[in-house]
Amino acid sequence: MRKLDPARHDQKRQEILSAARRCFERSGLKGASIAHICKEAGISPGHLYHYFKSKDAIVATLSEAWLDNISRRFEQLPIEEGGVVASLVEEISQLVPSGPNARSQLVFEMLAESTRNAGMAKLVQAHSRRLRSILANVLRQGQQRGAIDPALDPETTATIMIAMIDGLKALPLRDPEADRRAVADMLQQTLAAMLKRDAAEKPVEISGRRR
C-alpha cells in the first residue's frame, strides 16, 4: 500500500473545504451538492469521499475551523481590567454585515435544515455549546480580574450574547434598509453596559422609571 503523506492529505482537505465554502456562499447549503463541490475542487466524488464521508461532515469541519479561529482570537484578548469589555465589544462590531452576507445566510440555512435533519441539528447544537463555552470562559476571566460584573452568570450571559450576534446577522434579511452601523453601535453600548462591573450599581431606567 502507498504510504499516506499527512501534509499532502491535509492540503487536499483544505482545498476541498475552500471549494465547498465557495459553493455554499454561492448556492447556499441546500443548493450546493456534492457534485458541485467536486466540480469546484476538480475531483471525483469517490476522491472526495476519501476525505469527507458526507456534505454534513464538510459543514461540521468548516464550523469547527471557524470556532477554532474564534477561540484563538479570544485567547489573545487583553484580560486586564477594561480590556475584556472593550475587546468583546470590538468582536461584536466585526460581525456587522456591510451588505448581502452569504456567510450569515448560511447560518440561517443551517438552522432551518436542523429542523428536518437530525445530523444537522446535532451539529448546530454542538456549535452553539462550544461557542457559549468560549464566551463564558472569557467572561469568567474578566470577572476574576474585576473587569466584568461578578453578579452575571457567565453561561446565561454568553447565551444572550449569541442571541445578540444572531440578531445582528439577521438584520439585513429582516430589514435591508436599516442603518446597520447605527444598530451595531447601539448593540455595542448595550453589551458594554451589561458587562461592566459597575453596571449593577447603577439604576436602570425603564419607561421613565428607575429600577
JSON list of C-alpha atoms in Angstrom, two decimals:
[
{"chain": "A", "resi": 1, "resn": "MET", "atom": "CA", "xyz": [0.00, 0.00, 0.00]},
{"chain": "A", "resi": 2, "resn": "ARG", "atom": "CA", "xyz": [1.13, 3.54, -0.77]},
{"chain": "A", "resi": 3, "resn": "LYS", "atom": "CA", "xyz": [2.16, 5.38, 2.38]},
{"chain": "A", "resi": 4, "resn": "LEU", "atom": "CA", "xyz": [-0.06, 8.34, 3.27]},
{"chain": "A", "resi": 5, "resn": "ASP", "atom": "CA", "xyz": [1.62, 11.72, 3.17]},
{"chain": "A", "resi": 6, "resn": "PRO", "atom": "CA", "xyz": [-0.01, 13.68, 6.05]},
{"chain": "A", "resi": 7, "resn": "ALA", "atom": "CA", "xyz": [0.98, 17.07, 4.60]},
{"chain": "A", "resi": 8, "resn": "ARG", "atom": "CA", "xyz": [-0.49, 16.34, 1.17]},
{"chain": "A", "resi": 9, "resn": "HIS", "atom": "CA", "xyz": [-3.57, 14.78, 2.74]},
{"chain": "A", "resi": 10, "resn": "ASP", "atom": "CA", "xyz": [-4.20, 17.89, 4.83]},
{"chain": "A", "resi": 11, "resn": "GLN", "atom": "CA", "xyz": [-3.53, 20.15, 1.85]},
{"chain": "A", "resi": 12, "resn": "LYS", "atom": "CA", "xyz": [-6.15, 18.33, -0.23]},
{"chain": "A", "resi": 13, "resn": "ARG", "atom": "CA", "xyz": [-8.65, 18.51, 2.64]},
{"chain": "A", "resi": 14, "resn": "GLN", "atom": "CA", "xyz": [-8.13, 22.27, 2.82]},
{"chain": "A", "resi": 15, "resn": "GLU", "atom": "CA", "xyz": [-8.61, 22.59, -0.94]},
{"chain": "A", "resi": 16, "resn": "ILE", "atom": "CA", "xyz": [-11.90, 20.69, -0.71]},
{"chain": "A", "resi": 17, "resn": "LEU", "atom": "CA", "xyz": [-13.04, 22.83, 2.21]},
{"chain": "A", "resi": 18, "resn": "SER", "atom": "CA", "xyz": [-12.21, 26.02, 0.30]},
{"chain": "A", "resi": 19, "resn": "ALA", "atom": "CA", "xyz": [-14.15, 24.75, -2.71]},
{"chain": "A", "resi": 20, "resn": "ALA", "atom": "CA", "xyz": [-17.11, 23.79, -0.51]},
{"chain": "A", "resi": 21, "resn": "ARG", "atom": "CA", "xyz": [-17.11, 27.21, 1.15]},
{"chain": "A", "resi": 22, "resn": "ARG", "atom": "CA", "xyz": [-17.27, 28.92, -2.23]},
{"chain": "A", "resi": 23, "resn": "CYS", "atom": "CA", "xyz": [-20.13, 26.65, -3.30]},
{"chain": "A", "resi": 24, "resn": "PHE", "atom": "CA", "xyz": [-22.07, 27.26, -0.09]},
{"chain": "A", "resi": 25, "resn": "GLU", "atom": "CA", "xyz": [-21.63, 31.02, -0.35]},
{"chain": "A", "resi": 26, "resn": "ARG", "atom": "CA", "xyz": [-22.68, 30.98, -4.00]},
{"chain": "A", "resi": 27, "resn": "SER", "atom": "CA", "xyz": [-25.55, 28.46, -3.94]},
{"chain": "A", "resi": 28, "resn": "GLY", "atom": "CA", "xyz": [-26.49, 28.06, -0.29]},
{"chain": "A", "resi": 29, "resn": "LEU", "atom": "CA", "xyz": [-26.28, 24.98, 1.89]},
{"chain": "A", "resi": 30, "resn": "LYS", "atom": "CA", "xyz": [-29.09, 23.10, 0.16]},
{"chain": "A", "resi": 31, "resn": "GLY", "atom": "CA", "xyz": [-28.26, 24.27, -3.36]},
{"chain": "A", "resi": 32, "resn": "ALA", "atom": "CA", "xyz": [-24.60, 23.19, -3.22]},
{"chain": "A", "resi": 33, "resn": "SER", "atom": "CA", "xyz": [-24.44, 19.46, -3.91]},
{"chain": "A", "resi": 34, "resn": "ILE", "atom": "CA", "xyz": [-21.52, 17.07, -3.60]},
{"chain": "A", "resi": 35, "resn": "ALA", "atom": "CA", "xyz": [-21.33, 17.15, -7.39]},
{"chain": "A", "resi": 36, "resn": "HIS", "atom": "CA", "xyz": [-20.98, 20.95, -7.31]},
{"chain": "A", "resi": 37, "resn": "ILE", "atom": "CA", "xyz": [-18.26, 20.75, -4.66]},
{"chain": "A", "resi": 38, "resn": "CYS", "atom": "CA", "xyz": [-16.38, 18.10, -6.63]},
{"chain": "A", "resi": 39, "resn": "LYS", "atom": "CA", "xyz": [-16.53, 20.19, -9.80]},
{"chain": "A", "resi": 40, "resn": "GLU", "atom": "CA", "xyz": [-15.30, 23.27, -7.91]},
{"chain": "A", "resi": 41, "resn": "ALA", "atom": "CA", "xyz": [-12.45, 21.25, -6.36]},
{"chain": "A", "resi": 42, "resn": "GLY", "atom": "CA", "xyz": [-11.61, 19.45, -9.61]},
{"chain": "A", "resi": 43, "resn": "ILE", "atom": "CA", "xyz": [-12.00, 15.95, -8.15]},
{"chain": "A", "resi": 44, "resn": "SER", "atom": "CA", "xyz": [-14.35, 12.97, -8.47]},
{"chain": "A", "resi": 45, "resn": "PRO", "atom": "CA", "xyz": [-16.98, 12.08, -5.83]},
{"chain": "A", "resi": 46, "resn": "GLY", "atom": "CA", "xyz": [-15.03, 8.93, -5.00]},
{"chain": "A", "resi": 47, "resn": "HIS", "atom": "CA", "xyz": [-11.94, 11.05, -4.37]},
{"chain": "A", "resi": 48, "resn": "LEU", "atom": "CA", "xyz": [-13.89, 13.47, -2.15]},
{"chain": "A", "resi": 49, "resn": "TYR", "atom": "CA", "xyz": [-15.34, 10.65, -0.04]},
{"chain": "A", "resi": 50, "resn": "HIS", "atom": "CA", "xyz": [-11.77, 9.61, 0.71]},
{"chain": "A", "resi": 51, "resn": "TYR", "atom": "CA", "xyz": [-11.51, 12.83, 2.74]},
{"chain": "A", "resi": 52, "resn": "PHE", "atom": "CA", "xyz": [-15.10, 13.50, 3.92]},
{"chain": "A", "resi": 53, "resn": "LYS", "atom": "CA", "xyz": [-17.88, 10.97, 4.33]},
{"chain": "A", "resi": 54, "resn": "SER", "atom": "CA", "xyz": [-20.72, 13.43, 3.59]},
{"chain": "A", "resi": 55, "resn": "LYS", "atom": "CA", "xyz": [-21.64, 17.05, 2.93]},
{"chain": "A", "resi": 56, "resn": "ASP", "atom": "CA", "xyz": [-22.65, 17.36, 6.59]},
{"chain": "A", "resi": 57, "resn": "ALA", "atom": "CA", "xyz": [-19.11, 16.28, 7.54]},
{"chain": "A", "resi": 58, "resn": "ILE", "atom": "CA", "xyz": [-17.74, 19.11, 5.39]},
{"chain": "A", "resi": 59, "resn": "VAL", "atom": "CA", "xyz": [-20.09, 21.59, 7.09]},
{"chain": "A", "resi": 60, "resn": "ALA", "atom": "CA", "xyz": [-19.05, 20.27, 10.50]},
{"chain": "A", "resi": 61, "resn": "THR", "atom": "CA", "xyz": [-15.35, 20.73, 9.67]},
{"chain": "A", "resi": 62, "resn": "LEU", "atom": "CA", "xyz": [-15.94, 24.29, 8.44]},
{"chain": "A", "resi": 63, "resn": "SER", "atom": "CA", "xyz": [-17.86, 25.02, 11.65]},
{"chain": "A", "resi": 64, "resn": "GLU", "atom": "CA", "xyz": [-15.05, 23.66, 13.82]},
{"chain": "A", "resi": 65, "resn": "ALA", "atom": "CA", "xyz": [-12.46, 25.67, 11.89]},
{"chain": "A", "resi": 66, "resn": "TRP", "atom": "CA", "xyz": [-14.48, 28.85, 12.49]},
{"chain": "A", "resi": 67, "resn": "LEU", "atom": "CA", "xyz": [-14.77, 28.08, 16.20]},
{"chain": "A", "resi": 68, "resn": "ASP", "atom": "CA", "xyz": [-11.05, 27.29, 16.43]},
{"chain": "A", "resi": 69, "resn": "ASN", "atom": "CA", "xyz": [-10.34, 30.72, 14.95]},
{"chain": "A", "resi": 70, "resn": "ILE", "atom": "CA", "xyz": [-12.73, 32.41, 17.39]},
{"chain": "A", "resi": 71, "resn": "SER", "atom": "CA", "xyz": [-11.13, 30.54, 20.30]},
{"chain": "A", "resi": 72, "resn": "ARG", "atom": "CA", "xyz": [-7.62, 31.64, 19.27]},
{"chain": "A", "resi": 73, "resn": "ARG", "atom": "CA", "xyz": [-8.75, 35.25, 18.99]},
{"chain": "A", "resi": 74, "resn": "PHE", "atom": "CA", "xyz": [-10.31, 35.20, 22.44]},
{"chain": "A", "resi": 75, "resn": "GLU", "atom": "CA", "xyz": [-7.20, 33.60, 23.92]},
{"chain": "A", "resi": 76, "resn": "GLN", "atom": "CA", "xyz": [-5.30, 36.68, 22.73]},
{"chain": "A", "resi": 77, "resn": "LEU", "atom": "CA", "xyz": [-7.71, 39.19, 24.27]},
{"chain": "A", "resi": 78, "resn": "PRO", "atom": "CA", "xyz": [-6.22, 41.58, 26.86]},
{"chain": "A", "resi": 79, "resn": "ILE", "atom": "CA", "xyz": [-7.63, 40.31, 30.16]},
{"chain": "A", "resi": 80, "resn": "GLU", "atom": "CA", "xyz": [-6.62, 43.29, 32.31]},
{"chain": "A", "resi": 81, "resn": "GLU", "atom": "CA", "xyz": [-9.41, 45.43, 33.74]},
{"chain": "A", "resi": 82, "resn": "GLY", "atom": "CA", "xyz": [-11.22, 47.28, 30.96]},
{"chain": "A", "resi": 83, "resn": "GLY", "atom": "CA", "xyz": [-9.64, 45.18, 28.23]},
{"chain": "A", "resi": 84, "resn": "VAL", "atom": "CA", "xyz": [-12.18, 42.35, 28.33]},
{"chain": "A", "resi": 85, "resn": "VAL", "atom": "CA", "xyz": [-15.24, 44.51, 27.81]},
{"chain": "A", "resi": 86, "resn": "ALA", "atom": "CA", "xyz": [-13.62, 46.65, 25.12]},
{"chain": "A", "resi": 87, "resn": "SER", "atom": "CA", "xyz": [-12.37, 43.59, 23.25]},
{"chain": "A", "resi": 88, "resn": "LEU", "atom": "CA", "xyz": [-15.69, 41.76, 23.42]},
{"chain": "A", "resi": 89, "resn": "VAL", "atom": "CA", "xyz": [-17.50, 44.85, 22.17]},
{"chain": "A", "resi": 90, "resn": "GLU", "atom": "CA", "xyz": [-14.99, 45.11, 19.31]},
{"chain": "A", "resi": 91, "resn": "GLU", "atom": "CA", "xyz": [-15.62, 41.46, 18.40]},
{"chain": "A", "resi": 92, "resn": "ILE", "atom": "CA", "xyz": [-19.33, 42.24, 18.09]},
{"chain": "A", "resi": 93, "resn": "SER", "atom": "CA", "xyz": [-18.54, 45.14, 15.76]},
{"chain": "A", "resi": 94, "resn": "GLN", "atom": "CA", "xyz": [-16.68, 42.76, 13.44]},
{"chain": "A", "resi": 95, "resn": "LEU", "atom": "CA", "xyz": [-19.94, 40.90, 12.81]},
{"chain": "A", "resi": 96, "resn": "VAL", "atom": "CA", "xyz": [-21.73, 43.88, 11.27]},
{"chain": "A", "resi": 97, "resn": "PRO", "atom": "CA", "xyz": [-22.59, 42.91, 7.69]},
{"chain": "A", "resi": 98, "resn": "SER", "atom": "CA", "xyz": [-21.77, 45.69, 5.25]},
{"chain": "A", "resi": 99, "resn": "GLY", "atom": "CA", "xyz": [-24.12, 44.29, 2.64]},
{"chain": "A", "resi": 100, "resn": "PRO", "atom": "CA", "xyz": [-25.53, 40.95, 1.46]},
{"chain": "A", "resi": 101, "resn": "ASN", "atom": "CA", "xyz": [-23.66, 38.45, 3.60]},
{"chain": "A", "resi": 102, "resn": "ALA", "atom": "CA", "xyz": [-23.54, 34.88, 2.28]},
{"chain": "A", "resi": 103, "resn": "ARG", "atom": "CA", "xyz": [-21.91, 33.56, 5.43]},
{"chain": "A", "resi": 104, "resn": "SER", "atom": "CA", "xyz": [-24.66, 34.94, 7.66]},
{"chain": "A", "resi": 105, "resn": "GLN", "atom": "CA", "xyz": [-27.31, 33.50, 5.35]},
{"chain": "A", "resi": 106, "resn": "LEU", "atom": "CA", "xyz": [-25.57, 30.13, 5.59]},
{"chain": "A", "resi": 107, "resn": "VAL", "atom": "CA", "xyz": [-26.02, 30.19, 9.38]},
{"chain": "A", "resi": 108, "resn": "PHE", "atom": "CA", "xyz": [-29.76, 30.53, 9.00]},
{"chain": "A", "resi": 109, "resn": "GLU", "atom": "CA", "xyz": [-29.86, 27.82, 6.35]},
{"chain": "A", "resi": 110, "resn": "MET", "atom": "CA", "xyz": [-28.16, 25.53, 8.86]},
{"chain": "A", "resi": 111, "resn": "LEU", "atom": "CA", "xyz": [-30.78, 26.43, 11.46]},
{"chain": "A", "resi": 112, "resn": "ALA", "atom": "CA", "xyz": [-33.60, 25.74, 9.00]},
{"chain": "A", "resi": 113, "resn": "GLU", "atom": "CA", "xyz": [-32.03, 22.45, 7.88]},
{"chain": "A", "resi": 114, "resn": "SER", "atom": "CA", "xyz": [-31.66, 21.35, 11.51]},
{"chain": "A", "resi": 115, "resn": "THR", "atom": "CA", "xyz": [-35.46, 21.23, 11.86]},
{"chain": "A", "resi": 116, "resn": "ARG", "atom": "CA", "xyz": [-35.61, 18.28, 9.42]},
{"chain": "A", "resi": 117, "resn": "ASN", "atom": "CA", "xyz": [-32.11, 16.84, 9.58]},
{"chain": "A", "resi": 118, "resn": "ALA", "atom": "CA", "xyz": [-31.14, 15.22, 12.89]},
{"chain": "A", "resi": 119, "resn": "GLY", "atom": "CA", "xyz": [-27.45, 15.25, 11.97]},
{"chain": "A", "resi": 120, "resn": "MET", "atom": "CA", "xyz": [-27.52, 18.96, 11.20]},
{"chain": "A", "resi": 121, "resn": "ALA", "atom": "CA", "xyz": [-29.43, 19.62, 14.43]},
{"chain": "A", "resi": 122, "resn": "LYS", "atom": "CA", "xyz": [-26.66, 17.91, 16.43]},
{"chain": "A", "resi": 123, "resn": "LEU", "atom": "CA", "xyz": [-24.05, 19.93, 14.56]},
{"chain": "A", "resi": 124, "resn": "VAL", "atom": "CA", "xyz": [-25.82, 23.25, 15.23]},
{"chain": "A", "resi": 125, "resn": "GLN", "atom": "CA", "xyz": [-26.30, 22.38, 18.91]},
{"chain": "A", "resi": 126, "resn": "ALA", "atom": "CA", "xyz": [-22.67, 21.32, 19.33]},
{"chain": "A", "resi": 127, "resn": "HIS", "atom": "CA", "xyz": [-21.56, 24.53, 17.61]},
{"chain": "A", "resi": 128, "resn": "SER", "atom": "CA", "xyz": [-23.71, 26.59, 19.97]},
{"chain": "A", "resi": 129, "resn": "ARG", "atom": "CA", "xyz": [-22.45, 24.78, 23.06]},
{"chain": "A", "resi": 130, "resn": "ARG", "atom": "CA", "xyz": [-18.82, 25.31, 22.12]},
{"chain": "A", "resi": 131, "resn": "LEU", "atom": "CA", "xyz": [-19.33, 28.99, 21.23]},
{"chain": "A", "resi": 132, "resn": "ARG", "atom": "CA", "xyz": [-21.16, 29.51, 24.53]},
{"chain": "A", "resi": 133, "resn": "SER", "atom": "CA", "xyz": [-18.32, 27.80, 26.37]},
{"chain": "A", "resi": 134, "resn": "ILE", "atom": "CA", "xyz": [-15.70, 30.02, 24.68]},
{"chain": "A", "resi": 135, "resn": "LEU", "atom": "CA", "xyz": [-17.59, 33.20, 25.55]},
{"chain": "A", "resi": 136, "resn": "ALA", "atom": "CA", "xyz": [-18.39, 32.06, 29.08]},
{"chain": "A", "resi": 137, "resn": "ASN", "atom": "CA", "xyz": [-14.70, 31.32, 29.72]},
{"chain": "A", "resi": 138, "resn": "VAL", "atom": "CA", "xyz": [-13.74, 34.86, 28.67]},
{"chain": "A", "resi": 139, "resn": "LEU", "atom": "CA", "xyz": [-16.46, 36.27, 30.92]},
{"chain": "A", "resi": 140, "resn": "ARG", "atom": "CA", "xyz": [-15.18, 34.25, 33.91]},
{"chain": "A", "resi": 141, "resn": "GLN", "atom": "CA", "xyz": [-11.65, 35.51, 33.34]},
{"chain": "A", "resi": 142, "resn": "GLY", "atom": "CA", "xyz": [-12.97, 39.05, 33.23]},
{"chain": "A", "resi": 143, "resn": "GLN", "atom": "CA", "xyz": [-14.87, 38.53, 36.48]},
{"chain": "A", "resi": 144, "resn": "GLN", "atom": "CA", "xyz": [-11.77, 37.12, 38.17]},
{"chain": "A", "resi": 145, "resn": "ARG", "atom": "CA", "xyz": [-9.89, 40.29, 37.27]},
{"chain": "A", "resi": 146, "resn": "GLY", "atom": "CA", "xyz": [-12.66, 42.63, 38.33]},
{"chain": "A", "resi": 147, "resn": "ALA", "atom": "CA", "xyz": [-13.50, 43.85, 34.82]},
{"chain": "A", "resi": 148, "resn": "ILE", "atom": "CA", "xyz": [-16.93, 42.25, 34.47]},
{"chain": "A", "resi": 149, "resn": "ASP", "atom": "CA", "xyz": [-19.92, 42.37, 36.81]},
{"chain": "A", "resi": 150, "resn": "PRO", "atom": "CA", "xyz": [-19.48, 39.37, 39.18]},
{"chain": "A", "resi": 151, "resn": "ALA", "atom": "CA", "xyz": [-23.25, 39.05, 39.57]},
{"chain": "A", "resi": 152, "resn": "LEU", "atom": "CA", "xyz": [-23.61, 37.90, 35.95]},
{"chain": "A", "resi": 153, "resn": "ASP", "atom": "CA", "xyz": [-23.95, 34.19, 35.27]},
{"chain": "A", "resi": 154, "resn": "PRO", "atom": "CA", "xyz": [-21.33, 33.51, 32.55]},
{"chain": "A", "resi": 155, "resn": "GLU", "atom": "CA", "xyz": [-23.30, 30.78, 30.76]},
{"chain": "A", "resi": 156, "resn": "THR", "atom": "CA", "xyz": [-26.54, 32.77, 30.66]},
{"chain": "A", "resi": 157, "resn": "THR", "atom": "CA", "xyz": [-24.73, 35.94, 29.62]},
{"chain": "A", "resi": 158, "resn": "ALA", "atom": "CA", "xyz": [-22.92, 34.06, 26.85]},
{"chain": "A", "resi": 159, "resn": "THR", "atom": "CA", "xyz": [-26.27, 32.76, 25.60]},
{"chain": "A", "resi": 160, "resn": "ILE", "atom": "CA", "xyz": [-27.62, 36.33, 25.47]},
{"chain": "A", "resi": 161, "resn": "MET", "atom": "CA", "xyz": [-24.52, 37.46, 23.58]},
{"chain": "A", "resi": 162, "resn": "ILE", "atom": "CA", "xyz": [-25.03, 34.72, 20.98]},
{"chain": "A", "resi": 163, "resn": "ALA", "atom": "CA", "xyz": [-28.65, 35.82, 20.58]},
{"chain": "A", "resi": 164, "resn": "MET", "atom": "CA", "xyz": [-27.45, 39.40, 20.02]},
{"chain": "A", "resi": 165, "resn": "ILE", "atom": "CA", "xyz": [-24.93, 38.23, 17.42]},
{"chain": "A", "resi": 166, "resn": "ASP", "atom": "CA", "xyz": [-27.55, 36.16, 15.59]},
{"chain": "A", "resi": 167, "resn": "GLY", "atom": "CA", "xyz": [-29.94, 39.10, 15.65]},
{"chain": "A", "resi": 168, "resn": "LEU", "atom": "CA", "xyz": [-27.27, 41.30, 14.10]},
{"chain": "A", "resi": 169, "resn": "LYS", "atom": "CA", "xyz": [-26.73, 38.75, 11.34]},
{"chain": "A", "resi": 170, "resn": "ALA", "atom": "CA", "xyz": [-30.47, 38.57, 10.67]},
{"chain": "A", "resi": 171, "resn": "LEU", "atom": "CA", "xyz": [-30.90, 42.33, 10.29]},
{"chain": "A", "resi": 172, "resn": "PRO", "atom": "CA", "xyz": [-30.11, 42.50, 6.54]},
{"chain": "A", "resi": 173, "resn": "LEU", "atom": "CA", "xyz": [-32.72, 39.78, 5.96]},
{"chain": "A", "resi": 174, "resn": "ARG", "atom": "CA", "xyz": [-35.38, 41.41, 8.12]},
{"chain": "A", "resi": 175, "resn": "ASP", "atom": "CA", "xyz": [-34.82, 45.00, 7.03]},
{"chain": "A", "resi": 176, "resn": "PRO", "atom": "CA", "xyz": [-32.40, 45.62, 4.13]},
{"chain": "A", "resi": 177, "resn": "GLU", "atom": "CA", "xyz": [-32.87, 49.39, 4.51]},
{"chain": "A", "resi": 178, "resn": "ALA", "atom": "CA", "xyz": [-31.92, 49.51, 8.20]},
{"chain": "A", "resi": 179, "resn": "ASP", "atom": "CA", "xyz": [-28.87, 51.51, 9.25]},
{"chain": "A", "resi": 180, "resn": "ARG", "atom": "CA", "xyz": [-26.73, 48.53, 10.25]},
{"chain": "A", "resi": 181, "resn": "ARG", "atom": "CA", "xyz": [-23.94, 50.67, 11.67]},
{"chain": "A", "resi": 182, "resn": "ALA", "atom": "CA", "xyz": [-26.33, 52.57, 13.95]},
{"chain": "A", "resi": 183, "resn": "VAL", "atom": "CA", "xyz": [-27.86, 49.31, 15.17]},
{"chain": "A", "resi": 184, "resn": "ALA", "atom": "CA", "xyz": [-24.41, 47.81, 15.75]},
{"chain": "A", "resi": 185, "resn": "ASP", "atom": "CA", "xyz": [-23.31, 50.88, 17.72]},
{"chain": "A", "resi": 186, "resn": "MET", "atom": "CA", "xyz": [-26.38, 50.59, 19.95]},
{"chain": "A", "resi": 187, "resn": "LEU", "atom": "CA", "xyz": [-25.76, 46.87, 20.49]},
{"chain": "A", "resi": 188, "resn": "GLN", "atom": "CA", "xyz": [-22.17, 47.64, 21.43]},
{"chain": "A", "resi": 189, "resn": "GLN", "atom": "CA", "xyz": [-23.32, 50.19, 24.01]},
{"chain": "A", "resi": 190, "resn": "THR", "atom": "CA", "xyz": [-25.89, 47.75, 25.38]},
{"chain": "A", "resi": 191, "resn": "LEU", "atom": "CA", "xyz": [-23.35, 44.96, 25.64]},
{"chain": "A", "resi": 192, "resn": "ALA", "atom": "CA", "xyz": [-20.77, 47.18, 27.34]},
{"chain": "A", "resi": 193, "resn": "ALA", "atom": "CA", "xyz": [-23.35, 48.43, 29.85]},
{"chain": "A", "resi": 194, "resn": "MET", "atom": "CA", "xyz": [-24.45, 44.85, 30.59]},
{"chain": "A", "resi": 195, "resn": "LEU", "atom": "CA", "xyz": [-20.93, 43.54, 31.20]},
{"chain": "A", "resi": 196, "resn": "LYS", "atom": "CA", "xyz": [-19.23, 46.33, 33.14]},
{"chain": "A", "resi": 197, "resn": "ARG", "atom": "CA", "xyz": [-18.67, 45.69, 36.81]},
{"chain": "A", "resi": 198, "resn": "ASP", "atom": "CA", "xyz": [-20.30, 48.96, 37.91]},
{"chain": "A", "resi": 199, "resn": "ALA", "atom": "CA", "xyz": [-23.42, 48.31, 35.82]},
{"chain": "A", "resi": 200, "resn": "ALA", "atom": "CA", "xyz": [-25.10, 46.51, 38.72]},
{"chain": "A", "resi": 201, "resn": "GLU", "atom": "CA", "xyz": [-24.64, 49.57, 40.93]},
{"chain": "A", "resi": 202, "resn": "LYS", "atom": "CA", "xyz": [-26.42, 51.91, 38.52]},
{"chain": "A", "resi": 203, "resn": "PRO", "atom": "CA", "xyz": [-30.22, 52.27, 38.41]},
{"chain": "A", "resi": 204, "resn": "VAL", "atom": "CA", "xyz": [-31.83, 51.21, 35.14]},
{"chain": "A", "resi": 205, "resn": "GLU", "atom": "CA", "xyz": [-34.48, 53.43, 33.60]},
{"chain": "A", "resi": 206, "resn": "ILE", "atom": "CA", "xyz": [-37.45, 51.62, 32.07]},
{"chain": "A", "resi": 207, "resn": "SER", "atom": "CA", "xyz": [-40.28, 53.68, 30.59]},
{"chain": "A", "resi": 208, "resn": "GLY", "atom": "CA", "xyz": [-39.23, 56.72, 32.62]},
{"chain": "A", "resi": 209, "resn": "ARG", "atom": "CA", "xyz": [-38.98, 54.82, 35.90]},
{"chain": "A", "resi": 210, "resn": "ARG", "atom": "CA", "xyz": [-35.92, 53.74, 37.82]},
{"chain": "A", "resi": 211, "resn": "ARG", "atom": "CA", "xyz": [-35.43, 50.18, 38.97]}
]
